[in-house]
Structures are given as structure tokens and as C-alpha cells.
Coordinates of C-alpha atoms in Angstrom, one line a residue:
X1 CA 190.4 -3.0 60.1
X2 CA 189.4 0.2 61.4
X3 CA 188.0 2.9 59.0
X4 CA 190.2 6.4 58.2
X5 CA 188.5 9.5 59.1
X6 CA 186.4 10.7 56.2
X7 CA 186.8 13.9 54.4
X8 CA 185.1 15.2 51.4
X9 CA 186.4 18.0 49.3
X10 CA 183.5 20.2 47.0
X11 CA 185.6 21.8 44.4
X12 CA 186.9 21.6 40.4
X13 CA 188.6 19.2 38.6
X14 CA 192.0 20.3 37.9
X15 CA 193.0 18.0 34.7
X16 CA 197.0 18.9 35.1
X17 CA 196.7 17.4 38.4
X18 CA 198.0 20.2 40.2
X19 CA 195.5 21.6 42.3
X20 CA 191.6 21.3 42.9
X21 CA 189.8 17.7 43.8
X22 CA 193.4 16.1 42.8
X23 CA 195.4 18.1 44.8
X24 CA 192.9 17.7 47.6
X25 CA 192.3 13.6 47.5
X26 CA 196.1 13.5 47.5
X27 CA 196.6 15.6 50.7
X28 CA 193.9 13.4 52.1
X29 CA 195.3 10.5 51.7
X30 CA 198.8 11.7 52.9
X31 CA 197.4 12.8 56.1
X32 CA 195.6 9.3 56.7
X33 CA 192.4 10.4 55.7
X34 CA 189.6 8.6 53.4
X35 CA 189.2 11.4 50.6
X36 CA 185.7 12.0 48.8
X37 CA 184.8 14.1 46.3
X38 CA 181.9 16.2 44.8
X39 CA 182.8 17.8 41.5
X40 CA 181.7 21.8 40.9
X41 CA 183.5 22.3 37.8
X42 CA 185.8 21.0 35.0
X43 CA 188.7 22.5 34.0
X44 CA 191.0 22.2 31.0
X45 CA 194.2 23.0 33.3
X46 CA 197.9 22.7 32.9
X47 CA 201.2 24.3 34.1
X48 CA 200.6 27.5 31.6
X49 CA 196.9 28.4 33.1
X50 CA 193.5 27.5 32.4
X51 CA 192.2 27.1 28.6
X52 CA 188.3 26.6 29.7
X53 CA 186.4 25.9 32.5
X54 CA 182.9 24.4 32.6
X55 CA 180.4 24.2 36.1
X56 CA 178.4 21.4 36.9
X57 CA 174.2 21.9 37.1
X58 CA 173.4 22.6 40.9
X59 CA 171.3 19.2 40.6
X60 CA 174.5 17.1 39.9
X61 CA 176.2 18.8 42.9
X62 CA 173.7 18.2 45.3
X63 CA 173.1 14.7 44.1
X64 CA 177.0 13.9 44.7
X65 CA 177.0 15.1 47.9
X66 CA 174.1 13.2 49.2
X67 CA 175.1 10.5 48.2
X68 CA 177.9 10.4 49.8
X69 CA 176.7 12.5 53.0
X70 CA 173.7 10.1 53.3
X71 CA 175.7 6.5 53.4
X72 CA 179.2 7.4 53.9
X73 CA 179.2 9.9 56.3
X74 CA 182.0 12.7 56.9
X75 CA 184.0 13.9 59.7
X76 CA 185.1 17.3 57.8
X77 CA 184.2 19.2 54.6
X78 CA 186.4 21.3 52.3
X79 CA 185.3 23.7 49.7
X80 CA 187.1 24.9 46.8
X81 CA 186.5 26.0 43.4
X82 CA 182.4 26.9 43.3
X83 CA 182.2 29.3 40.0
X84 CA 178.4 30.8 40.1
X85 CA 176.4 32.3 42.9
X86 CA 173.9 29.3 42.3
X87 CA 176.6 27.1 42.9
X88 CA 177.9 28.9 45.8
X89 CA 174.0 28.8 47.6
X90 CA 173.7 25.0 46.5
X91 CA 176.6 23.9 48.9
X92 CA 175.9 26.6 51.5
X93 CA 172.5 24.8 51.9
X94 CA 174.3 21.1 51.9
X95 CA 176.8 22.3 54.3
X96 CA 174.1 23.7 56.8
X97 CA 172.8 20.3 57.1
X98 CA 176.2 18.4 57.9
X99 CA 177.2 18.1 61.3
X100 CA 180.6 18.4 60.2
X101 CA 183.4 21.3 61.0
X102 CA 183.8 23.2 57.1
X103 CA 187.0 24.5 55.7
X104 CA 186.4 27.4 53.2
X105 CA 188.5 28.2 50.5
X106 CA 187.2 31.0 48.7
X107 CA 188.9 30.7 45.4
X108 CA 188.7 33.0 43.5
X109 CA 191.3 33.2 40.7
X110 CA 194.0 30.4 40.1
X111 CA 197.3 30.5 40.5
X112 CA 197.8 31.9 37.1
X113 CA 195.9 34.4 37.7
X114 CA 192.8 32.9 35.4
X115 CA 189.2 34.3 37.1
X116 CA 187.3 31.0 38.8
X117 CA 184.9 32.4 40.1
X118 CA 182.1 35.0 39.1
X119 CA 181.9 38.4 40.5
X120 CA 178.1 38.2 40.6
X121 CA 178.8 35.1 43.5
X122 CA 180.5 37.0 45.8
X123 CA 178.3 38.4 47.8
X124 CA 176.7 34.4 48.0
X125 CA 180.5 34.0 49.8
X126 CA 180.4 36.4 51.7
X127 CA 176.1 36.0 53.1
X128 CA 175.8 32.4 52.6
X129 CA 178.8 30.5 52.6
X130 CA 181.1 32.3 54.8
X131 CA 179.0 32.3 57.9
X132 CA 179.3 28.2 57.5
X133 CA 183.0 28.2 58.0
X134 CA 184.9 26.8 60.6
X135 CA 187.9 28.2 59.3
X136 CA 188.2 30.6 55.5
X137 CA 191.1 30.4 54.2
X138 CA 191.6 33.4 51.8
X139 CA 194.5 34.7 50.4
X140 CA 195.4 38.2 49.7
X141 CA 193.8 38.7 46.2
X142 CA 190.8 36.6 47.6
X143 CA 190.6 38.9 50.8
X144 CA 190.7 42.0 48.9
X145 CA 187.7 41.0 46.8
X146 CA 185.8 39.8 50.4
X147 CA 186.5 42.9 52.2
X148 CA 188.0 45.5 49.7
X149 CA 190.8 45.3 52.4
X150 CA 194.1 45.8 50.6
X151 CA 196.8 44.0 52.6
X152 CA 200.3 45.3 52.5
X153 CA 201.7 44.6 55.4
X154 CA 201.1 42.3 58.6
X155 CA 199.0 45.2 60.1
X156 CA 197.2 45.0 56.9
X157 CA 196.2 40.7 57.8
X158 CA 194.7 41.8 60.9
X159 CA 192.8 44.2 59.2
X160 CA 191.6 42.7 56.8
X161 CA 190.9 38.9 59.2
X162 CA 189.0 41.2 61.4
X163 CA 186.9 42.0 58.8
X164 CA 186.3 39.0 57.3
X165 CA 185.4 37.4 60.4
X166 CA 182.2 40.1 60.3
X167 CA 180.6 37.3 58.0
X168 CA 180.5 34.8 60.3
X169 CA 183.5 32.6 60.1
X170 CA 184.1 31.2 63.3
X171 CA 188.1 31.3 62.5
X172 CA 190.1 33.2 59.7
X173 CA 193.3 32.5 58.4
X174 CA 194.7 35.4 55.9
X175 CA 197.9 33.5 53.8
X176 CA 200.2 35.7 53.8
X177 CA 202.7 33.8 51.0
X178 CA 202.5 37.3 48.4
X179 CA 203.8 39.6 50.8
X180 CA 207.8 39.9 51.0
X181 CA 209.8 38.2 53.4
X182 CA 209.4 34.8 54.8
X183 CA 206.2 33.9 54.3
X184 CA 203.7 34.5 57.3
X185 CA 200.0 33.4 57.4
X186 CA 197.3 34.8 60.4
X187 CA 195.2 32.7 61.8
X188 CA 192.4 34.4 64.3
X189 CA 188.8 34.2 65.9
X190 CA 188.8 37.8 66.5
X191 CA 190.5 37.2 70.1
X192 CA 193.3 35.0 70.1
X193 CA 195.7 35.2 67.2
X194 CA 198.2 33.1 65.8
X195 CA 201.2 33.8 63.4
X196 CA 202.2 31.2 61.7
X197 CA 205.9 31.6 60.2
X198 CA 208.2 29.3 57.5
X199 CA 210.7 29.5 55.8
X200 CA 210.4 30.9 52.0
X201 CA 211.9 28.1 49.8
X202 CA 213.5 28.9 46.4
X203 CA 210.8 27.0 44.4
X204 CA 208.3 28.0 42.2
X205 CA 206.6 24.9 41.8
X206 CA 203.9 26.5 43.8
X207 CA 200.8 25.0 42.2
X208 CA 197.9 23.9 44.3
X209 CA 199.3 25.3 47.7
X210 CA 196.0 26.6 48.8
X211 CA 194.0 23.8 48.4
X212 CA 196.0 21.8 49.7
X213 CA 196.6 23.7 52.7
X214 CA 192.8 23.8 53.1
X215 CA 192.5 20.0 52.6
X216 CA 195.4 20.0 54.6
X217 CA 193.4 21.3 58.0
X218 CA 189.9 19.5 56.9
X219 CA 192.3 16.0 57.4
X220 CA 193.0 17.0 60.3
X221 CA 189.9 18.3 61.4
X222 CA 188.8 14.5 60.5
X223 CA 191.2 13.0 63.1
X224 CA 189.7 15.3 65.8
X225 CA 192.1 17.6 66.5
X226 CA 191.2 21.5 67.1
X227 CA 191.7 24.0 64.7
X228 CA 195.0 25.9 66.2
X229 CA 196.6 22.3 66.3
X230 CA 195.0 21.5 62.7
X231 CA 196.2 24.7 61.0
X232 CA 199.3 24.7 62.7
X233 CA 200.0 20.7 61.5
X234 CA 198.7 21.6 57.6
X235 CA 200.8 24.3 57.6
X236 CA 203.9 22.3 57.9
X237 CA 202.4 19.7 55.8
X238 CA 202.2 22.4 52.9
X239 CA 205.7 24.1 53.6
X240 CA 207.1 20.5 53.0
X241 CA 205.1 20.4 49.9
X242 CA 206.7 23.5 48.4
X243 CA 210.2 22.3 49.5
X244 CA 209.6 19.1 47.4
X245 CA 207.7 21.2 44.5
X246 CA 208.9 19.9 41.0
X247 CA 208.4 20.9 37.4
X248 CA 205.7 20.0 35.3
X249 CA 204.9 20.9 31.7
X250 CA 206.3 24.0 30.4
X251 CA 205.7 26.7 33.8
X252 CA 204.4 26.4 37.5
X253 CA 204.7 22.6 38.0
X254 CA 202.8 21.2 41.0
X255 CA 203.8 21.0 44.8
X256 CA 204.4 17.9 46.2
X257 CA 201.9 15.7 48.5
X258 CA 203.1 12.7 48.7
X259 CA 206.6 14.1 50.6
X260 CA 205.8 13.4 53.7
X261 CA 204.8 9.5 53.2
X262 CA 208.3 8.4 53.4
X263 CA 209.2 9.9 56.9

């Protein structure tokens, strides 16, 4: 038996199961992947928000990740949820050393709109972690705090791509889901450019879309293909998702990754 490509995602625990490590060892697995996992943060999570959220020690990060980096091995990294500037330079430095392509989502608040990460770390993003990335994968809030581009418009995703790719990513792809219309994400190296378009669904069971999309390219990533084809293959991947979204607790229930198992 042969083994799946290995991916391991560097984020929080989301305890409603929504987003975070869940939602990203469930996109893994979906996509064929072998899913791994080093745990930043707790959080106390649901459909209504976050109650309380609670970062690992630095030491306990970089222990996970060796461990697994040293004897497994892995074929694409994902980052999520990293709370503190220390936290923030602690995988920048483990991610340095891994010969493995790096997808970057910077989050920075949840869906909810609940702060996840500190405004002191930001400029750790933007120095240390972003130059790392094989493809950041901001949305518009998050893009706005990068670049202090405000985005209004699909003139305004250029914009603001262009400027995130001063940091070093080597691609950038600006989600475009807030703006109205159908929804319309840009994905760039600063030459070639690539709009992405789906259809909106009538669905707010929206939780966990970007980290899943991000997991959604590291799978793919894993299985060797490059990033216009990855991004391109998690985007449908994550439009499914929302189609299939269902509720959960008492407001934003989760999107679906298990939707495409039974095609």
C-alpha cells in the first residue's frame, strides 16, 4: 500500500469543529491527503463566536512540529491561526527549514468577527512569515490590516495583491467572497493573474471557508500539482463546500468537507 501525500496544518483548535485544525484534517483527508497537525492555540468555539482563546508556549509548537517534520516528513505546510508575534516567528523559523511549498493563511479575526490574532504580530506576518509563502491567502479584512489597502472593488484586489506581494510571497490570492456579486477571488505573482469566479450560493453556513480553502491548495500542493492548477482545484473543492453548508448550533453552522467523497 502506497503512502498519501503528507500535509501538516499549524493552526488552532476550533472545538465546534467548524474551522481551524478540524476543518483543515477534514479537507485533507477529502482530497486524499495524510493530514498532520501542530496545535497554536485552543479555542472555546461554537456557531455564536469565540468565548476564549488560549495560545500554546512557543516550545510546545516547535516540539510538535519536529516531531513530525523529523520522522514523518511533509510534502506541503499550511498555516492558520498563530495569535502572538512570538508565535508567528516560531513557525517562520520552522518553516524556513522545510523543503516544503507553504500555504499562508493570515488569520486574523474569525468569522464572527472575534480578534485571533494580536496587532503587536503583524508586522512578524508581514517581515517573517510572509516572505515564506508560496501562496497568502488573505481576505479582505486580513488584507486591509497587511497593506492598509481597502478593497472595494476588483481594481481594489489588484491593488491591494500587488502590495502584498512586496513582502515576499511568491503568489497571492486576495478572496474576494465580501465584495457584492458573485463571488471572485485574485490569484497573482505580480505578472500573470488569475480570476477565479463561482457562483454565490444562498447559504450562510459559511464557517471555516478559509481554512479550508487554504488546506484545500496545501492537498494539493502534496500531490504535486502547481499552484494555478492547486488553487484553481481547492477553489471548487470549497464552492462545493458552501453549497453543501448546514446548520449547526444556534448561528453560522459549518461548511461541508466531506461533499465531495461520494462523487
Amino acid at each position: 500500500m502506497s503512502t498519501p501525500p503528507r500535509v501538516l496544518t499549524v493552526a488552532g483548535s476550533d472545538s465546534g469543529g467548524g474551522a481551524g485544525i478540524q476543518a483543515d484534517l477534514k479537507t485533507m483527508l477529502a482530497l486524499g491527503t495524510h493530514g498532520m497537525s501542530v496545535i497554536t492555540a485552543v479555542t472555546a468555539q461554537n456557531s455564536l463566536g469565540v468565548q476564549g482563546a488560549w495560545e500554546l508556549p512557543a516550545e510546545a509548537v516547535r516540539a510538535q512540529y519536529r516531531s513530525v517534520v523529523d520522522d514523518i516528513g511533509v510534502q506541503a505546510v499550511k498555516t492558520g491561526m498563530l495569535a502572538t508575534a512570538e508565535l508567528v516567528e516560531t513557525v517562520a523559523g520552522l518553516l524556513a527549514e522545510t523543503d516544503a511549498p507553504a500555504v499562508v493563511d493570515p488569520v486574523g479575526v474569525s468569522k464572527h468577527g472575534d480578534a485571533l490574532l494580536a496587532a503587536s504580530a503583524l508586522d512578524s506576518v508581514r517581515t517573517k512569515l510572509l516572505p515564506l509563502a508560496t501562496v497568502a491567502t488573505p481576505n479582505l479584512d486580513e488584507v486591509t490590516q497587511l497593506t492598509g489597502v481597502r478593497v472595494e472593488s476588483e481594481a481594489g484586489m489588484r491593488r491591494a495583491a500587488l502590495a502584498l506581494l512586496e513582502y515576499g510571497p511568491r503568489w497571492a490570492l486576495i478572496k474576494g467572497g465580501h465584495l457584492p456579486g458573485e463571488p471572485v477571488d485574485l490569484l497573482t505573482d505580480g505578472t500573470e493573474e488569475h480570476w477565479l469566479r463561482a457562483p454565490r450560493h444562498d447559504n450562510r453556513h459559511t464557517h471555516g471557508t478559509g481554512c479550508t480553502l487554504a488546506s484545500a491548495i496545501a492537498a494539493h500542493l502534496a500531490h504535486g500539482r502547481p499552484v494555478v492548477a492547486a488553487v484553481t482545484a481547492a477553489k471548487e473543492y470549497v464552492t462545493g463546500a458552501i453549497a453543501a453548508g448546514f446548520p449547526l448550533g444556534g448561528g453560522i453552522g459549518p461548511v461541508d468537507h466531506a461533499w465531495a467523497l461520494g462523487r
